[in-house]
Every structure is written in structure tokens, then in C-alpha cells.
Coordinates of C-alpha atoms in Angstrom, one line a residue:
Chain J
M1333 CA -0.2 0.0 0.1
S1334 CA 1.3 3.3 -0.9
D1335 CA 1.2 5.9 1.7
P1336 CA -2.4 8.1 0.5
R1337 CA 0.3 11.3 1.5
L1338 CA 2.0 10.8 -1.7
A1339 CA -1.4 11.0 -3.9
R1340 CA -0.1 14.3 -5.3
L1341 CA 3.3 13.6 -5.5
S1342 CA 4.8 14.1 -9.3
L1343 CA 8.6 12.7 -10.2
N1344 CA 9.1 15.1 -13.3
Q1345 CA 11.7 12.5 -15.4
R1346 CA 14.6 15.0 -15.0
T1347 CA 15.6 14.0 -11.2
T1348 CA 16.0 11.2 -12.3
A1349 CA 17.8 11.9 -15.7
N1350 CA 19.4 8.4 -16.0
W1351 CA 17.1 6.5 -15.5
S1352 CA 15.0 5.3 -19.3
L1353 CA 10.9 6.3 -19.5
R1354 CA 10.7 3.0 -18.6
E1355 CA 12.6 3.0 -15.2
A1356 CA 11.5 6.5 -14.1
I1357 CA 7.5 4.8 -15.0
E1358 CA 8.4 2.0 -12.5
G1359 CA 10.4 3.8 -10.1
A1360 CA 7.9 6.1 -9.6
V1361 CA 5.3 2.9 -9.2
A1362 CA 7.9 1.7 -6.4
A1363 CA 7.7 4.9 -4.8
G1364 CA 3.9 4.3 -4.4
L1365 CA 3.9 7.9 -6.6
R1366 CA 0.6 7.7 -9.2
S1367 CA 1.8 11.4 -11.1
I1368 CA 5.0 11.2 -13.7
G1369 CA 6.0 14.7 -15.6
L1370 CA 7.2 13.1 -19.2
W1371 CA 9.8 14.5 -21.3
R1372 CA 9.5 14.8 -25.2
E1373 CA 12.4 13.4 -25.5
P1374 CA 12.5 10.2 -23.8
V1375 CA 8.3 9.4 -25.6
A1376 CA 9.9 10.0 -28.7
E1377 CA 12.5 6.8 -28.0
V1378 CA 9.7 4.8 -27.6
G1379 CA 6.8 6.6 -29.3
V1380 CA 3.5 8.4 -27.9
E1381 CA 1.8 5.5 -28.0
V1382 CA 3.7 2.8 -26.0
A1383 CA 5.1 5.7 -23.2
R1384 CA 0.8 6.4 -23.1
R1385 CA 0.7 2.8 -22.8
W1386 CA 3.0 2.4 -20.1
V1387 CA 1.4 5.2 -18.3
D1388 CA -2.3 3.6 -18.2
E1389 CA -1.0 0.2 -16.7
A1390 CA 1.9 1.7 -14.3
G1391 CA -2.0 3.5 -13.0
L1392 CA -0.4 6.5 -13.5
R1393 CA -1.7 10.7 -14.4
V1394 CA 0.8 12.1 -15.9
S1395 CA 1.3 15.6 -14.3
S1396 CA 3.0 17.2 -17.6
L1397 CA 5.1 17.5 -20.7
C1398 CA 7.8 19.3 -20.9
R1399 CA 8.4 21.6 -23.7
G1400 CA 7.1 23.5 -25.4
G1401 CA 7.9 26.9 -26.2
F1402 CA 11.1 28.4 -27.3
F1403 CA 9.7 30.9 -28.8
T1404 CA 10.9 33.7 -29.4
D1405 CA 12.7 34.3 -32.2
G1406 CA 11.8 37.2 -34.6
D1407 CA 12.9 35.4 -38.1
P1408 CA 10.5 34.0 -39.6
A1409 CA 10.7 30.5 -41.0
R1410 CA 12.7 29.6 -37.5
R1411 CA 9.7 31.2 -36.3
A1412 CA 7.7 29.1 -37.7
A1413 CA 9.9 25.8 -37.3
A1414 CA 9.1 26.2 -34.2
L1415 CA 5.4 27.3 -33.9
A1416 CA 5.7 24.2 -35.5
D1417 CA 7.7 21.7 -32.9
N1418 CA 4.5 23.8 -30.2
R1419 CA 1.7 21.8 -32.5
A1420 CA 3.8 19.0 -33.0
A1421 CA 4.0 18.6 -28.2
I1422 CA 0.5 20.0 -28.2
D1423 CA -0.1 16.8 -30.0
E1424 CA 1.9 14.3 -27.4
A1425 CA 0.0 16.2 -24.6
A1426 CA -2.8 15.2 -26.2
A1427 CA -2.4 11.9 -26.8
L1428 CA -0.6 11.6 -23.7
G1429 CA -3.4 12.9 -21.6
A1430 CA -1.3 15.5 -19.9
R1431 CA -2.9 18.1 -16.9
T1432 CA -0.5 20.5 -19.3
L1433 CA 2.0 21.1 -21.7
V1434 CA 4.8 23.2 -20.4
L1435 CA 6.3 26.3 -22.7
V1436 CA 10.0 27.7 -21.6
P1437 CA 9.8 30.9 -23.1
G1438 CA 12.8 31.5 -24.6
G1439 CA 15.9 33.2 -24.6
L1440 CA 17.2 36.1 -26.6
P1441 CA 17.6 35.0 -29.9
P1442 CA 21.8 35.2 -30.9
G1443 CA 23.2 39.0 -30.9
D1444 CA 19.2 40.4 -29.9
K1445 CA 19.2 42.7 -27.4
D1446 CA 16.2 43.9 -27.5
I1447 CA 14.5 41.6 -24.3
S1448 CA 10.7 43.7 -25.0
A1449 CA 10.4 42.7 -28.5
A1450 CA 10.8 39.0 -27.5
R1451 CA 8.5 38.9 -24.8
S1452 CA 5.8 39.9 -26.8
R1453 CA 6.9 37.3 -29.3
V1454 CA 6.0 35.1 -26.5
A1455 CA 2.5 36.2 -26.5
D1456 CA 1.7 36.3 -30.5
A1457 CA 3.2 32.6 -29.9
V1458 CA 0.6 31.7 -27.4
A1459 CA -1.9 33.4 -29.0
E1460 CA -1.2 31.6 -32.0
L1461 CA -1.1 28.4 -30.3
V1462 CA -4.5 28.6 -28.3
P1463 CA -6.8 27.8 -31.2
Y1464 CA -4.9 24.2 -32.2
A1465 CA -3.9 23.5 -27.8
H1466 CA -8.1 24.1 -27.2
E1467 CA -8.9 21.9 -30.4
R1468 CA -6.9 18.9 -28.7
G1469 CA -7.8 20.1 -25.2
V1470 CA -4.5 20.2 -24.0
T1471 CA -3.7 23.2 -21.4
L1472 CA -0.7 25.3 -22.0
G1473 CA 1.2 26.5 -19.0
I1474 CA 3.6 29.1 -19.2
E1475 CA 6.8 28.7 -16.7
P1476 CA 7.7 31.9 -15.4
M1477 CA 12.1 31.8 -15.4
H1478 CA 14.0 33.1 -13.1
P1479 CA 15.4 36.2 -14.1
I1480 CA 19.0 34.1 -14.2
Y1481 CA 17.7 32.4 -17.0
A1482 CA 16.5 35.5 -19.1
A1483 CA 18.9 36.5 -21.3
D1484 CA 19.8 32.4 -22.9
R1485 CA 16.8 30.5 -21.8
G1486 CA 13.5 32.6 -20.9
V1487 CA 12.8 36.0 -21.4
V1488 CA 9.3 35.6 -19.4
S1489 CA 11.1 36.6 -15.5
T1490 CA 7.6 37.2 -13.1
L1491 CA 4.9 35.3 -12.8
A1492 CA 2.8 38.7 -13.0
Q1493 CA 4.0 38.6 -16.3
A1494 CA 3.1 35.3 -17.6
L1495 CA -0.3 36.3 -15.9
D1496 CA -0.6 39.2 -18.5
I1497 CA -0.4 36.0 -21.5
A1498 CA -2.1 34.1 -19.9
E1499 CA -5.1 36.1 -18.7
Q1500 CA -5.3 37.0 -22.5
F1501 CA -6.8 33.7 -22.5
D1502 CA -9.2 30.7 -21.5
A1503 CA -7.8 29.6 -18.3
R1504 CA -8.3 25.6 -19.9
D1505 CA -6.4 27.0 -22.6
V1506 CA -4.2 29.0 -20.9
G1507 CA -2.3 28.7 -17.7
V1508 CA 1.3 29.2 -15.8
V1509 CA 3.7 26.9 -13.9
V1510 CA 4.5 27.5 -10.5
D1511 CA 8.3 26.3 -9.9
T1512 CA 9.7 27.4 -6.9
F1513 CA 13.4 27.4 -8.1
H1514 CA 12.2 30.2 -10.6
V1515 CA 9.3 32.1 -8.9
W1516 CA 10.7 32.6 -4.9
W1517 CA 13.0 35.3 -4.8
D1518 CA 10.1 37.6 -6.3
P1519 CA 8.8 40.0 -3.8
D1520 CA 5.7 39.9 -5.6
V1521 CA 5.2 36.2 -5.1
L1522 CA 1.9 35.8 -3.2
T1523 CA 0.1 38.2 -4.1
Q1524 CA 1.0 37.4 -8.0
I1525 CA 0.4 33.3 -6.7
A1526 CA -3.2 34.4 -5.6
R1527 CA -3.8 36.0 -8.9
A1528 CA -3.1 32.9 -11.0
G1529 CA -6.0 31.2 -8.2
E1530 CA -7.6 28.6 -11.4
R1531 CA -4.4 29.7 -14.3
I1532 CA -2.3 26.7 -11.5
T1533 CA -1.6 24.5 -14.1
S1534 CA 2.1 23.1 -13.0
Y1535 CA 3.5 23.3 -9.1
Q1536 CA 6.6 22.8 -9.7
I1537 CA 9.3 22.0 -6.8
C1538 CA 13.4 21.9 -5.6
D1539 CA 15.1 24.4 -3.8
W1540 CA 17.8 27.1 -4.3
I1541 CA 20.8 26.1 -3.4
T1542 CA 24.3 28.2 -2.6
P1543 CA 27.0 28.7 -3.0
L1544 CA 25.7 28.0 -6.7
P1545 CA 26.4 24.2 -9.0
P1546 CA 29.4 26.0 -11.6
D1547 CA 27.2 24.8 -14.2
A1548 CA 24.1 27.6 -13.8
L1549 CA 21.6 24.7 -15.8
L1550 CA 21.6 22.7 -12.3
A1551 CA 22.0 24.4 -10.1
R1552 CA 19.0 23.2 -9.4
G1553 CA 18.7 21.3 -5.9
M1554 CA 16.3 18.9 -3.6
M1555 CA 13.9 20.1 -1.1
G1556 CA 15.5 21.1 1.9
D1557 CA 19.5 21.9 1.2
G1558 CA 18.8 25.1 0.3
H1559 CA 16.7 28.8 1.0
I1560 CA 13.3 28.2 -0.3
D1561 CA 10.7 28.6 2.3
F1562 CA 8.0 26.1 0.6
Q1563 CA 5.9 26.2 3.9
E1564 CA 4.7 29.7 2.4
L1565 CA 4.9 29.1 -1.3
T1566 CA 2.8 25.6 -0.8
R1567 CA 0.5 27.0 1.4
A1568 CA 0.3 30.4 -0.8
V1569 CA -0.6 27.8 -3.5
A1570 CA -3.1 25.9 -2.3
K1571 CA -4.8 28.5 -1.2
A1572 CA -5.2 29.4 -5.0
G1573 CA -7.1 26.6 -5.5
Y1574 CA -4.7 24.2 -6.8
T1575 CA -5.6 20.9 -6.5
G1576 CA -3.2 18.9 -9.0
D1577 CA -0.5 16.8 -8.5
V1578 CA 3.2 18.1 -6.7
E1579 CA 6.2 17.9 -9.5
V1580 CA 9.8 16.9 -8.2
E1581 CA 11.5 18.5 -11.1
I1582 CA 15.5 18.6 -9.6
F1583 CA 18.7 19.1 -12.6
N1584 CA 21.5 18.8 -10.3
A1585 CA 24.2 16.6 -11.6
D1586 CA 24.8 15.1 -8.2
I1587 CA 21.6 13.4 -7.5
W1588 CA 21.4 12.7 -11.1
A1589 CA 24.4 10.3 -10.3
M1590 CA 23.1 9.0 -7.3
P1591 CA 21.4 6.3 -7.2
G1592 CA 17.5 6.9 -8.7
E1593 CA 15.9 4.6 -5.8
Q1594 CA 17.9 6.9 -3.4
V1595 CA 16.7 10.5 -5.2
L1596 CA 12.7 9.3 -5.2
A1597 CA 12.8 8.0 -1.2
T1598 CA 14.6 11.6 -0.8
M1599 CA 11.9 13.5 -1.9
A1600 CA 9.1 11.7 -1.1
R1601 CA 10.9 11.9 2.6
R1602 CA 11.1 16.1 1.9
Y1603 CA 8.2 16.2 0.6
L1604 CA 6.3 15.0 3.5
N1605 CA 8.4 17.1 5.9
L1606 CA 8.4 20.4 4.0
V1607 CA 5.7 20.6 1.5
Q1608 CA 2.9 18.0 1.5
P1609 CA 1.8 19.5 5.9
Y1610 CA 1.1 22.5 3.6
L1611 CA -1.3 22.4 0.6
Chain K
M625 CA 44.8 66.3 -23.1
S626 CA 41.7 64.0 -22.3
D627 CA 38.8 62.7 -24.5
P628 CA 36.1 65.3 -22.9
R629 CA 33.7 62.1 -24.1
L630 CA 35.6 60.8 -21.0
A631 CA 34.1 63.5 -18.5
R632 CA 32.1 61.2 -16.3
L633 CA 33.4 57.4 -16.6
S634 CA 34.2 55.6 -14.0
L635 CA 36.7 53.2 -13.0
N636 CA 35.2 51.3 -10.0
Q637 CA 37.8 50.2 -8.8
R638 CA 37.4 46.4 -8.4
T639 CA 37.4 46.2 -12.4
T640 CA 41.1 46.4 -11.6
A641 CA 41.0 43.8 -8.8
N642 CA 45.3 43.2 -9.0
W643 CA 46.5 46.8 -8.8
S644 CA 46.8 49.1 -6.1
L645 CA 45.0 52.0 -5.2
R646 CA 47.7 54.1 -6.1
E647 CA 48.1 52.2 -9.8
A648 CA 43.9 52.5 -10.7
I649 CA 44.2 56.2 -9.2
E650 CA 47.5 56.5 -12.0
G651 CA 45.6 54.5 -14.5
A652 CA 42.2 56.2 -14.3
V653 CA 44.3 59.2 -14.6
A654 CA 46.5 57.7 -17.1
A655 CA 43.2 56.4 -19.4
G656 CA 41.9 60.0 -19.2
L657 CA 39.4 59.5 -16.3
R658 CA 38.5 62.1 -14.0
S659 CA 36.2 59.9 -11.8
I660 CA 37.0 56.8 -9.7
G661 CA 34.9 54.4 -7.5
L662 CA 36.9 52.7 -4.8
W663 CA 36.3 50.0 -2.0
R664 CA 36.4 50.2 1.9
E665 CA 39.3 47.4 1.7
P666 CA 42.0 48.6 -0.8
V667 CA 41.2 52.6 1.1
A668 CA 41.7 51.7 5.0
E669 CA 45.5 49.9 3.5
V670 CA 46.4 52.9 3.5
G671 CA 44.3 54.8 5.3
V672 CA 41.3 57.1 3.9
E673 CA 43.5 60.7 4.6
V674 CA 46.3 59.1 2.7
A675 CA 43.8 57.9 -0.3
R676 CA 42.0 60.6 -0.1
R677 CA 45.2 62.7 -0.5
W678 CA 46.0 60.9 -3.6
V679 CA 42.2 61.6 -5.1
D680 CA 42.6 64.5 -4.7
E681 CA 46.0 64.9 -6.2
A682 CA 44.9 63.4 -9.0
G683 CA 42.2 65.7 -9.6
L684 CA 40.0 62.9 -9.3
R685 CA 36.2 62.6 -8.2
V686 CA 35.0 59.7 -6.3
S687 CA 32.0 58.4 -7.6
S688 CA 31.2 55.7 -5.1
L689 CA 32.6 53.9 -2.0
C690 CA 31.6 50.1 -1.5
R691 CA 30.5 49.1 0.5
G692 CA 28.6 49.7 3.0
G693 CA 24.7 47.0 3.9
F694 CA 24.4 43.6 4.7
F695 CA 22.4 44.1 7.3
T696 CA 19.5 41.5 7.2
D697 CA 20.9 39.6 10.6
G698 CA 18.2 39.5 12.8
D699 CA 20.3 38.9 16.0
P700 CA 20.8 42.1 17.9
A701 CA 25.0 41.0 18.4
R702 CA 25.5 39.9 14.7
R703 CA 22.7 43.6 13.8
A704 CA 24.9 46.0 16.1
A705 CA 27.7 44.8 15.0
A706 CA 27.0 45.7 11.0
L707 CA 25.2 49.2 11.8
A708 CA 28.4 49.8 13.8
D709 CA 30.3 49.2 10.3
N710 CA 28.3 50.7 8.5
R711 CA 28.6 54.1 10.5
A712 CA 32.1 53.8 10.0
A713 CA 31.8 53.3 6.3
I714 CA 29.9 56.7 6.4
D715 CA 32.3 57.9 8.2
E716 CA 35.2 56.6 5.1
A717 CA 32.9 58.1 2.4
A718 CA 32.6 61.7 3.9
A719 CA 36.0 61.7 4.5
L720 CA 36.8 60.7 0.8
G721 CA 34.0 63.3 -0.6
A722 CA 32.2 60.3 -2.3
R723 CA 29.2 61.1 -3.9
T724 CA 27.9 57.5 -2.7
L725 CA 27.9 55.1 0.1
V726 CA 26.6 51.5 -1.8
L727 CA 24.5 49.4 0.4
V728 CA 24.4 46.2 -0.7
P729 CA 22.3 44.1 1.7
G730 CA 23.4 41.3 2.8
G731 CA 21.6 38.1 2.1
L732 CA 19.2 35.8 4.2
P733 CA 20.6 34.5 7.6
P734 CA 22.5 31.3 7.0
G735 CA 19.6 28.9 8.1
D736 CA 17.5 31.3 7.9
K737 CA 14.4 31.1 4.9
D738 CA 11.9 33.5 5.5
I739 CA 13.2 36.5 3.5
S740 CA 10.4 39.3 3.7
A741 CA 11.8 39.5 7.3
A742 CA 15.1 39.9 6.4
R743 CA 13.9 42.2 3.4
S744 CA 11.9 44.5 6.4
R745 CA 15.1 44.4 8.9
V746 CA 17.0 46.2 5.4
A747 CA 14.6 49.1 5.6
D748 CA 14.4 49.0 9.2
A749 CA 18.1 49.0 9.1
V750 CA 18.6 52.1 6.4
A751 CA 16.5 54.4 8.7
E752 CA 18.7 53.3 11.7
L753 CA 21.6 55.4 9.6
V754 CA 19.9 57.5 8.4
P755 CA 20.3 59.8 11.1
Y756 CA 24.1 59.7 10.7
A757 CA 24.6 59.7 7.3
H758 CA 22.9 62.9 7.2
E759 CA 24.7 64.5 10.0
R760 CA 28.2 64.1 7.5
G761 CA 26.7 64.4 4.2
V762 CA 26.4 61.3 3.3
T763 CA 23.8 60.1 1.0
L764 CA 22.8 56.9 1.0
G765 CA 22.9 54.6 -2.4
I766 CA 20.6 50.9 -2.2
E767 CA 21.6 48.6 -4.3
P768 CA 19.2 46.2 -5.7
M769 CA 20.6 42.8 -6.8
H770 CA 20.0 40.4 -9.7
P771 CA 18.0 37.6 -8.0
I772 CA 20.3 35.3 -8.7
Y773 CA 21.9 36.9 -5.6
A774 CA 19.1 37.1 -3.3
A775 CA 19.8 34.2 -1.1
D776 CA 23.3 34.6 0.1
R777 CA 24.2 38.3 -0.4
G778 CA 21.0 40.9 -2.0
V779 CA 17.9 40.4 -1.0
V780 CA 16.2 43.6 -2.3
S781 CA 16.3 42.7 -5.5
T782 CA 14.5 44.9 -7.8
L783 CA 14.7 48.4 -8.4
A784 CA 10.5 48.8 -6.6
Q785 CA 11.8 47.7 -3.1
A786 CA 14.7 49.6 -3.8
L787 CA 13.0 53.1 -4.0
D788 CA 10.2 51.9 -1.7
I789 CA 12.7 51.9 0.8
A790 CA 14.7 55.2 -0.4
E791 CA 11.3 57.0 -1.2
Q792 CA 11.0 56.9 3.0
F793 CA 13.5 59.9 3.5
D794 CA 14.9 62.6 2.0
A795 CA 16.4 62.4 -1.6
R796 CA 19.8 64.1 -0.4
D797 CA 19.8 61.1 2.3
V798 CA 18.4 58.1 0.9
G799 CA 18.9 57.0 -2.8
V800 CA 19.2 53.8 -5.8
V801 CA 21.9 52.5 -7.2
V802 CA 21.4 51.5 -10.9
D803 CA 23.8 48.3 -11.4
T804 CA 23.1 46.9 -15.5
F805 CA 23.7 43.4 -14.5
H806 CA 21.4 43.8 -11.5
V807 CA 18.7 45.4 -12.9
W808 CA 18.4 44.4 -17.2
W809 CA 16.6 41.6 -17.1
D810 CA 13.6 43.4 -14.2
P811 CA 10.6 43.9 -16.7
D812 CA 9.3 47.2 -14.8
V813 CA 12.9 48.8 -15.2
L814 CA 12.0 51.6 -17.3
T815 CA 9.2 52.4 -15.7
Q816 CA 11.5 52.1 -11.7
I817 CA 13.8 53.7 -13.7
A818 CA 11.6 57.8 -14.3
R819 CA 10.6 56.8 -10.6
A820 CA 13.9 56.6 -9.3
G821 CA 14.6 60.0 -11.1
E822 CA 16.4 62.0 -8.5
R823 CA 17.2 59.4 -6.5
I824 CA 19.3 57.6 -8.1
T825 CA 22.7 58.2 -6.8
S826 CA 25.3 56.2 -8.7
Y827 CA 24.8 54.5 -12.0
Q828 CA 27.2 51.2 -13.1
I829 CA 27.5 49.3 -15.6
C830 CA 29.3 45.4 -17.0
D831 CA 27.0 43.1 -19.1
W832 CA 25.3 39.8 -18.7
I833 CA 27.7 37.0 -20.8
T834 CA 26.4 33.6 -21.1
P835 CA 27.0 31.1 -21.1
L836 CA 27.7 31.9 -17.0
P837 CA 31.0 31.8 -15.9
P838 CA 31.0 29.0 -13.3
D839 CA 31.4 31.6 -9.7
A840 CA 28.2 33.6 -9.7
L841 CA 30.1 36.2 -7.9
L842 CA 32.3 36.2 -10.9
A843 CA 29.5 36.4 -14.1
R844 CA 30.0 40.1 -14.5
G845 CA 31.5 40.8 -18.0
M846 CA 32.2 43.6 -19.9
M847 CA 30.0 46.3 -22.3
G848 CA 28.9 45.0 -25.4
D849 CA 30.1 41.0 -24.3
G850 CA 26.7 40.6 -23.2
H851 CA 23.3 40.7 -23.8
I852 CA 22.2 43.9 -22.4
D853 CA 20.7 47.3 -24.3
F854 CA 23.2 49.7 -23.3
Q855 CA 20.8 52.2 -25.2
E856 CA 18.2 52.2 -23.5
L857 CA 18.6 51.9 -20.2
T858 CA 21.1 54.7 -20.1
R859 CA 18.7 57.7 -21.7
A860 CA 16.0 55.7 -19.7
V861 CA 18.5 56.5 -16.5
A862 CA 20.1 60.1 -18.2
K863 CA 15.7 61.3 -18.9
A864 CA 15.6 60.7 -15.7
G865 CA 17.9 63.2 -15.0
Y866 CA 21.1 61.3 -13.9
T867 CA 23.4 64.1 -14.3
G868 CA 26.6 62.2 -11.9
D869 CA 29.5 59.6 -13.5
V870 CA 29.2 55.7 -14.4
E871 CA 30.7 53.6 -12.8
V872 CA 31.8 50.8 -14.8
E873 CA 32.5 47.7 -12.5
I874 CA 33.7 44.6 -13.4
F875 CA 33.7 40.7 -11.3
N876 CA 35.3 38.3 -14.3
A877 CA 38.6 36.5 -13.7
D878 CA 39.5 36.5 -17.5
I879 CA 39.6 40.1 -17.2
W880 CA 41.3 40.7 -14.2
A881 CA 44.1 38.6 -15.3
M882 CA 44.4 40.7 -18.4
P883 CA 46.7 43.9 -17.7
G884 CA 44.9 47.3 -16.2
E885 CA 46.0 49.7 -19.0
Q886 CA 44.6 47.8 -22.0
V887 CA 41.3 46.8 -19.6
L888 CA 40.9 50.8 -19.1
A889 CA 41.4 51.0 -23.0
T890 CA 38.9 48.5 -23.7
M891 CA 35.8 50.3 -20.9
A892 CA 36.7 53.9 -21.9
R893 CA 36.2 52.2 -26.2
R894 CA 33.5 50.0 -25.7
Y895 CA 31.5 53.0 -23.2
L896 CA 31.8 55.6 -26.0
N897 CA 30.3 53.1 -28.4
L898 CA 27.5 52.0 -26.4
V899 CA 26.8 54.8 -23.3
Q900 CA 28.1 57.5 -23.5
P901 CA 25.8 58.8 -27.2
Y902 CA 22.6 58.1 -24.8
L903 CA 23.7 60.1 -21.9

């Protein structure tokens, strides 16, 4: 019998990056989880239909599919390619029954210093994708990213910006991803989580650790190893009405070097101590 | 004859960290600059009076003294020690005739995850220091820091937050430091620069480079090597009414490894291309 307190905990499969999709599904089930966050690349390795069958047979929900987005380039050909890739991602999210397709906006195009224009192109791209996503019943989740990534990964830096875009559409079509790593520092975070309300399509958790590891893309820590107040953020997300899964997404070389079973045991324990009581 | 277009360019001495104070003063003069930003530690090595004499004899202004602050600890003894150290820094800034004392707020105290409380303590500390600074004619400059440093260096993450504190006092007593590295990503930066107006006590420049160097504290780049739009930010600072010096402050191991003369030549050239035309 799995611990009922783990009913909303989800393993984002990048947390155990060295596991195959099959191993991640089996590992999640063995740890008593009922949900998993998938990435397109490992899904593509086995095909969407096989991936869907595996998660169904394992009795898991797909809390999110990572990721669409990267549509900040103004060049018409690259922009068209990005939108086509996003439509493919929407199809995959629909086929997997994913709660949301996570959109990582993308950074500044090479040599381009106009961050306002790049931000506008994010809003335009979302607008262009909404009808396609709506027809397929997929909710787009705009993920604001920590300003450390504003130049090269995500020009949408705050929940307020993400909501300014999302609120132009029906909440079933466009929401926002609240990832503790990206938003914890924001002086306005509690207000914006309350504002988000039903638009929160995913709650992702990991910690901000110091000193920051040398590779900024692998700088995330296990909950409890860093500086984030999970109680406050989790209470705010719960108060906003979020009833979905809580996905642990950690990019960290040290954690990737650990046996996956151990990572899941630690994340379940930390979740029970630091997060679950405040949901 | 020095180029009159360099009249407002200042060398923050940490940009040439391997130079002594004497070398930095001589290097600044040789490069045709009229202003220098000093740090307390190298000033202390020769004593404030000697440092003042050297800069006066060289005909330089002191654009800023770095730095006070680091007053986020709630422990009474450590807090008292931090305030005493800040009073000493105010005395030094007065003795040097520095345009402003830069305040780096400080991060979360060890084991403390309450960033709101730490932010409140920054406001309290500034309030406590204002009368002392006022009597000595020193303007305190609150420096909002990039969220990458929110945990361990500066809990004030945006210009808006810094201004919320500064505006409780007379503009001659408390202002804000606009450092391109810290603020460039902020979706609200242009509005907040306009709001700051006469409260801008220092304009510091350097670039945001990618990939981010491994040591997050040495992640700054030479203007033009990264992603920041200096034209837009400089125009905004000028429009806000800022007429002071423009200080180049770069912490970067590669730049520190270069001969100081070469660093100054590069920074002067980049300043003339990317910044000075928009002042």
C-alpha cells in the first residue's frame, strides 16, 4: 500500500535523468507515486502510443509534458519551425493525457538585445497556438523563469508577466507553471500566486542552493537543501485553489549521479516534511 | 588632453582588482578619466586621509564608496556590529567626499528562510543609519541586486523595492544604485528608473554574459560582450535626470587576469560606443 500522503507527488523524469522512461515509470510506482512528469525526448524514443500505454498500465497520471516554447526568434522561418514544433508538442500532450504542456519561452535570439520585443513575441506565439491547443483539450502552461535565465532560456521572468499573457485567454487553454526555483525570490510572488488562482496548471518544486553549482542549468537542489520557504509558497498555491500534482523537477549533477531509488526516497521524505502538510 | 567624452566615466577599482589603490588612481588618470569608485578594503590599507589626498592630487572625483550594507541578520549582537560597521563606512565616505555610499543589503542569514523578514530588516537598518549619514552629508545608495544573489548577498531584488525604502527619506539622504547587471532583466526597469529620478545616486555598468561563468560572483562581463541593451537603459537613466558619473564595475576572473591598462582602454572604447552617446 502506498502512503496516501504521496497521492499528489509527481516525479518529473528529469530528476532521474539517467533512468529510461520505463525505469522512471517503474521507479515512480515502486516509490508509491501516482503521477509522473514526462519529457518529449524520452517519450519520442519509444513513441507516444507506447509511452501512453506504459503510464496507463502503471496507473499513473501524466502531470505535465515538458516542453514546448522556445519561440522568441523573430526570423520568420525559425519562428514557423518553432510553432510547428509546438503543435507537435500539443499533439503529444493530448495523446499522453498530460495535464499541461509546459512552455519555456526561450531567451534572446543570438545578437538580439531587445528583450521587450522578445517578450512580445512570446505573447504572440501563445496567441497563435491557443486555437490548436483548445481543439485538442491541451492546457498551455507558461513557465516564468528565474532572471538568471532571462538571456538564454526564458525572457518571461515573473509570474506577473506570465499571467498578463495567460489572462488574455480562457483559463482552460492557458495557465501558468509555478516552479519554486524560478519564483521564490520575487517580492510579489504571494500576490501573483493568489492572482493566478485556477490558472496554476503545474506546481513544480526544488530548492535554490548556494553556492550556486558551476553550471547554471544544473543549479537546482533537493527540497530542504537550500533557501526556499516551501511552507509559505505551498500554502499560497493551495489557497489559490490548486488541487493538482506536485512535481519534483531537479536538474543537478550530484543528484543525477545517485541511484534513482535513493533520489525518490529522499524526495518523498522531504515532500512529506516540507510540502505535503501545507497543501 | 583627455577626451572630453570620458568626463563622466569612472573606474570602479574592483574592475582592476589586482591594482593597488595607487595604481588604480594612476591608471584612471592615464586613461583620461576624472572619477574613480573606491572600495573600503584597499582604502583602509593606506588610510582614508592618504587615499583622499591621492585622489585630490590626481584631480579625481570619488564616484562611490563600496560598500556598506550586509545588515539582514536579526541576531541583536550581529545586527549591532553591522550597524557600527556601516557608521564607520559613512565616516569614510564623508572623509573621501564620495558621492554615495553603496549599500549591498545582504542575503538570508544562515538557516533563515524568511526573505520577507530579511527585507524588512534592510528597511529598518536604513532608517537607523539615515540620521548619522545626514549629519555627515553622505547619501546612502541602496543597490538592488540580481535575484541570482537573493539568497546570499542581496535580498532587495528590484529597483521598485529599493525605491519603496528610499522614498521614506529625503532624496539627499537615501537614493538607489542602478547597476545594469542587476536590473536589466526586470520587466519594470524603465518605469522604475523614471520613478527613481533624482534618487539615482550611482549608475554602474557591466554586461550579462552567457554562458554564465562558473563562479556566480564573478559572472559580470565587459559592456558589449553580453546581452544588455545599454542604449535603452542609459537613455532612461539620463531622462530620469542623472548627471553623475558612470562607473564600470566588473567582477570577472578573465578581466582581472588582463593588464589593467588594457582593461581601461577597452572599457573606455566600449563606453564611447555603447553608453556615452545616450547620456
